[in-house]
Structure formats: C-alpha cells, structure tokens
CSV table of C-alpha atoms in Angstrom, one decimal:
chain,number,residue,atom,x,y,z
Y,39,ALA,CA,38.2,106.7,-28.5
Y,40,PRO,CA,35.2,104.7,-27.3
Y,41,ASN,CA,34.4,107.2,-24.6
Y,42,ASP,CA,33.8,110.2,-26.9
Y,43,GLY,CA,34.0,108.9,-30.5
Y,44,SER,CA,37.2,110.9,-31.4
Y,45,ILE,CA,39.3,109.3,-34.1
Y,46,LEU,CA,43.1,109.3,-33.4
Y,47,ALA,CA,44.1,108.0,-36.8
Y,48,LEU,CA,42.8,105.9,-39.7
Y,49,VAL,CA,44.5,104.3,-42.7
Y,50,GLY,CA,42.2,104.2,-45.7
Y,51,GLY,CA,44.8,103.2,-48.3
Y,52,TYR,CA,48.4,102.8,-49.2
Y,53,ASP,CA,49.1,106.1,-51.0
Y,54,PHE,CA,46.6,108.9,-51.5
Y,55,ASN,CA,48.3,110.0,-54.7
Y,56,MET,CA,47.7,106.6,-56.2
Y,57,SER,CA,44.1,106.2,-55.0
Y,58,LYS,CA,41.8,108.7,-53.3
Y,59,PHE,CA,39.4,105.9,-52.3
Y,60,ASN,CA,39.3,105.7,-48.5
Y,61,ARG,CA,38.7,102.1,-47.5
Y,62,VAL,CA,37.8,102.9,-43.9
Y,63,THR,CA,35.0,105.4,-44.8
Y,64,GLN,CA,33.9,104.3,-48.3
Y,65,ALA,CA,34.5,100.6,-48.8
Y,66,LEU,CA,31.6,98.2,-48.1
Y,67,ARG,CA,32.7,94.9,-46.7
Y,68,GLN,CA,31.0,91.9,-45.2
Y,69,PRO,CA,32.1,91.7,-41.6
Y,70,GLY,CA,31.7,87.9,-41.3
Y,71,SER,CA,32.0,86.4,-37.8
Y,72,SER,CA,33.1,89.7,-36.4
Y,73,PHE,CA,29.4,90.7,-36.6
Y,74,LYS,CA,28.3,87.8,-34.3
Y,75,PRO,CA,28.7,89.6,-31.0
Y,76,PHE,CA,26.0,92.1,-32.1
Y,77,ILE,CA,23.5,89.2,-32.7
Y,78,TYR,CA,24.5,87.7,-29.3
Y,79,SER,CA,24.0,91.1,-27.6
Y,80,ALA,CA,20.5,91.2,-29.1
Y,81,ALA,CA,19.8,87.8,-27.7
Y,82,LEU,CA,21.0,88.7,-24.2
Y,83,ALA,CA,18.8,91.7,-24.3
Y,84,LYS,CA,15.8,89.5,-25.1
Y,85,GLY,CA,16.4,87.2,-22.1
Y,86,PHE,CA,18.9,84.7,-23.2
Y,87,THR,CA,21.9,84.1,-20.9
Y,88,LEU,CA,25.4,82.9,-21.5
Y,89,ALA,CA,24.2,79.5,-20.2
Y,90,SER,CA,21.3,79.2,-22.6
Y,91,MET,CA,21.5,76.2,-24.8
Y,92,ILE,CA,21.3,76.2,-28.6
Y,93,ASN,CA,21.5,73.1,-30.7
Y,94,ASP,CA,24.6,73.1,-33.0
Y,95,ALA,CA,23.1,70.7,-35.5
Y,96,PRO,CA,22.7,70.7,-39.3
Y,97,VAL,CA,20.1,72.9,-40.8
Y,98,VAL,CA,18.8,73.0,-44.4
Y,99,MET,CA,16.8,75.9,-45.7
Y,100,GLU,CA,15.6,77.3,-49.0
Y,101,ASP,CA,17.8,80.0,-50.2
Y,102,SER,CA,15.6,82.9,-51.1
Y,103,GLY,CA,15.6,83.8,-54.7
Y,104,GLU,CA,17.9,81.1,-56.0
Y,105,ASN,CA,15.7,78.0,-55.8
Y,106,GLN,CA,18.6,76.2,-54.0
Y,107,LEU,CA,19.1,74.8,-50.6
Y,108,TRP,CA,21.3,76.6,-48.0
Y,109,ARG,CA,23.3,74.2,-45.9
Y,110,PRO,CA,25.5,76.3,-43.6
Y,111,THR,CA,28.2,74.6,-41.7
Y,112,ASN,CA,30.8,75.3,-39.0
Y,113,ASP,CA,34.3,75.9,-40.2
Y,114,THR,CA,35.3,72.6,-38.7
Y,115,LEU,CA,32.6,70.8,-40.8
Y,116,LYS,CA,31.5,69.2,-37.5
Y,117,PHE,CA,28.3,69.6,-35.4
Y,118,TYR,CA,28.5,69.7,-31.6
Y,119,GLY,CA,24.9,69.3,-30.4
Y,120,PRO,CA,23.5,71.3,-27.5
Y,121,THR,CA,25.9,74.2,-26.9
Y,122,ARG,CA,25.9,77.0,-24.4
Y,123,LEU,CA,25.8,80.5,-25.8
Y,124,ARG,CA,29.2,81.4,-24.3
Y,125,VAL,CA,30.8,78.5,-26.1
Y,126,GLY,CA,28.9,79.2,-29.4
Y,127,LEU,CA,30.3,82.8,-29.4
Y,128,ALA,CA,33.8,81.9,-28.2
Y,129,LYS,CA,34.1,79.2,-30.8
Y,130,SER,CA,32.3,81.3,-33.4
Y,131,ARG,CA,29.9,78.4,-34.2
Y,132,ASN,CA,27.9,79.3,-37.3
Y,133,LEU,CA,24.9,77.1,-36.6
Y,134,VAL,CA,24.5,78.3,-33.1
Y,135,SER,CA,24.5,81.9,-34.4
Y,136,ILE,CA,22.0,81.1,-37.1
Y,137,ARG,CA,19.6,79.2,-34.7
Y,138,LEU,CA,20.0,82.0,-32.1
Y,139,LEU,CA,19.0,84.6,-34.7
Y,140,GLN,CA,16.1,82.4,-35.7
Y,141,ASP,CA,15.0,82.2,-32.1
Y,142,ILE,CA,15.1,85.9,-31.4
Y,143,GLY,CA,13.6,86.8,-34.8
Y,144,ILE,CA,15.2,88.8,-37.6
Y,145,PRO,CA,13.0,91.9,-37.2
Y,146,TYR,CA,13.8,92.1,-33.5
Y,147,ALA,CA,17.6,91.7,-34.3
Y,148,ILE,CA,17.6,94.3,-37.0
Y,149,HIS,CA,15.8,96.8,-34.8
Y,150,TYR,CA,18.3,96.1,-32.0
Y,151,LEU,CA,21.3,96.5,-34.3
Y,152,SER,CA,20.2,100.1,-34.9
Y,153,ARG,CA,21.3,100.8,-31.3
Y,154,PHE,CA,24.9,100.3,-32.5
Y,155,GLY,CA,24.5,102.7,-35.3
Y,156,PHE,CA,23.8,100.1,-38.1
Y,157,ASN,CA,21.2,101.2,-40.6
Y,158,PRO,CA,18.3,98.8,-40.4
Y,159,ASN,CA,17.4,99.3,-44.0
Y,160,ALA,CA,20.9,98.1,-45.0
Y,161,MET,CA,20.6,94.8,-43.1
Y,162,PRO,CA,19.8,91.6,-44.9
Y,163,THR,CA,16.5,90.1,-43.8
Y,164,THR,CA,17.7,86.5,-43.9
Y,165,LEU,CA,19.4,84.3,-41.4
Y,166,SER,CA,22.7,84.9,-43.2
Y,167,LEU,CA,22.7,88.1,-41.1
Y,168,ALA,CA,24.0,85.9,-38.2
Y,169,LEU,CA,27.1,85.1,-40.3
Y,170,GLY,CA,27.9,88.8,-41.0
Y,171,SER,CA,26.5,89.1,-44.5
Y,172,ALA,CA,25.6,92.8,-44.1
Y,173,SER,CA,27.7,95.2,-46.2
Y,174,LEU,CA,29.3,97.7,-43.8
Y,175,ARG,CA,32.0,100.3,-43.9
Y,176,PRO,CA,34.9,99.4,-41.5
Y,177,LEU,CA,34.3,102.7,-39.6
Y,178,GLN,CA,30.7,101.5,-39.0
Y,179,LEU,CA,31.9,98.3,-37.5
Y,180,ALA,CA,34.4,100.2,-35.3
Y,181,GLU,CA,31.5,102.4,-34.2
Y,182,GLY,CA,29.5,99.3,-33.2
Y,183,TYR,CA,32.4,97.9,-31.2
Y,184,ALA,CA,33.0,101.3,-29.5
Y,185,THR,CA,29.5,100.8,-28.0
Y,186,PHE,CA,30.7,97.6,-26.3
Y,187,ALA,CA,33.9,99.3,-25.2
Y,188,ASN,CA,32.0,102.2,-23.8
Y,189,GLY,CA,29.8,100.2,-21.5
Y,190,GLY,CA,26.8,100.1,-23.8
Y,191,TYR,CA,26.8,103.8,-24.7
Y,192,ARG,CA,27.0,104.6,-28.4
Y,193,VAL,CA,29.2,107.4,-29.5
Y,194,ILE,CA,29.4,109.1,-33.0
Y,195,PRO,CA,32.8,108.9,-34.6
Y,196,HIS,CA,34.3,112.3,-35.5
Y,197,PHE,CA,37.6,113.5,-36.9
Y,198,ILE,CA,37.9,117.0,-35.5
Y,199,ASN,CA,37.5,117.9,-31.8
Y,200,SER,CA,38.0,121.6,-32.2
Y,201,ILE,CA,39.5,124.3,-34.4
Y,202,ASN,CA,41.3,127.4,-33.2
Y,203,ASP,CA,42.1,130.5,-35.3
Y,204,GLU,CA,45.5,132.1,-35.6
Y,205,ASN,CA,44.9,133.9,-32.3
Y,206,GLY,CA,44.1,130.8,-30.4
Y,207,HIS,CA,40.4,131.5,-30.2
Y,208,ASN,CA,38.1,128.6,-30.6
Y,209,VAL,CA,36.1,128.8,-33.7
Y,210,TYR,CA,34.6,125.3,-33.7
Y,211,THR,CA,34.1,122.6,-31.1
Y,212,SER,CA,32.7,119.2,-32.0
Y,213,HIS,CA,29.2,118.5,-30.7
Y,214,PHE,CA,29.6,114.8,-31.1
Y,215,GLY,CA,30.0,112.3,-28.3
Y,216,HIS,CA,27.5,110.2,-26.6
Y,217,ALA,CA,24.4,109.4,-28.5
Y,218,CYS,CA,21.2,108.6,-26.8
Y,219,SER,CA,19.5,105.3,-27.5
Y,220,ASP,CA,16.8,107.1,-29.5
Y,221,CYS,CA,19.2,109.1,-31.6
Y,222,GLN,CA,20.4,108.1,-35.1
Y,223,ALA,CA,23.7,109.0,-36.7
C-alpha cells in the first residue's frame, strides 16, 4: 500500500519448489521507459513545467568506452521538433527525455532519484539513464512509484505489519512506514 509500504502480495516466480529465486526481490532488470517519470519529476523540481519546450531532434554522441557513436531514436523512428514536456512524457519520447536529463544534469538527477529510494551509486552516469538503463529490482521500482501514489512521501516496503503470540499478545510491530526525505532505506 503506498500510504504505509505494506505489501499485500508478490509473485516472485512460478513454483518455489522449482526455483527459489524471487524475481521481485532479487532479479535486476532495466526498467526502460517506466523510469522516465522519475527523470521528469527531477526536472519539475528544478523549475521545468509541463509546458516547457524540449527539442525532439536527432542527437549523436560518443558512446563511453566503446569508441562508437550513440544515435538514440524514438520508437517511431521520427523526430517531432519542439515538444512540451507533457507530450514528451505522455508519448514516451526518448530524445525529449535524453535532452531533459542533459539540461538538468546527470549529477542532479541521480541525487534527486535517491528521494525515491534508488541507490545513487547504482545509477549509470550517462544519458542512457533517461531511457531506464539502470538495473533495478522490481520491488525498488514499485517503491519509487509508491512515492508518487503517496503524494510525494516515500514509504519503505515491508512484508510483516505485526506478529502476535499464541495468546494474542503483540510481540512485534513493524516500525516501517513513511520515510523522511533525508532517510535512506
């Protein structure tokens, strides 16, 4: 639940007897475009608005470490020129997201992403971050989205709210819930 971080259920695999690997809590996946709202959120916090214009135009950059050129495109293989942020996000335009990250700065974005619970040391320090190239566990992504759903307040996911003994006496109550903006999970 986004308001307190309690987890009602999760499905980490097909059959626990066949594989003990929990894909929700253990697998690392690239979130792709589902990561873009976090970049846009950082831009809004830095003073951009939904009406801000970003040029959706071709870009060519050196690809770090591979001595090749990086030519990101939109999935439509088209470019749309000056585009409002609201349209760039709604249409998931890759080049708008890349240029937006370039405008706000990668260090600023990575620092801002820590507010959602993302480990800044695990974030790529290239513009591919705008396209969701970070490796995250699905539960981490859900924690980030819970911050949006909870009005901007981060919560720490937890599996157990409380434990009672055989007499009904409480022996454990979760201390998880809202996390302050300075706290780290």
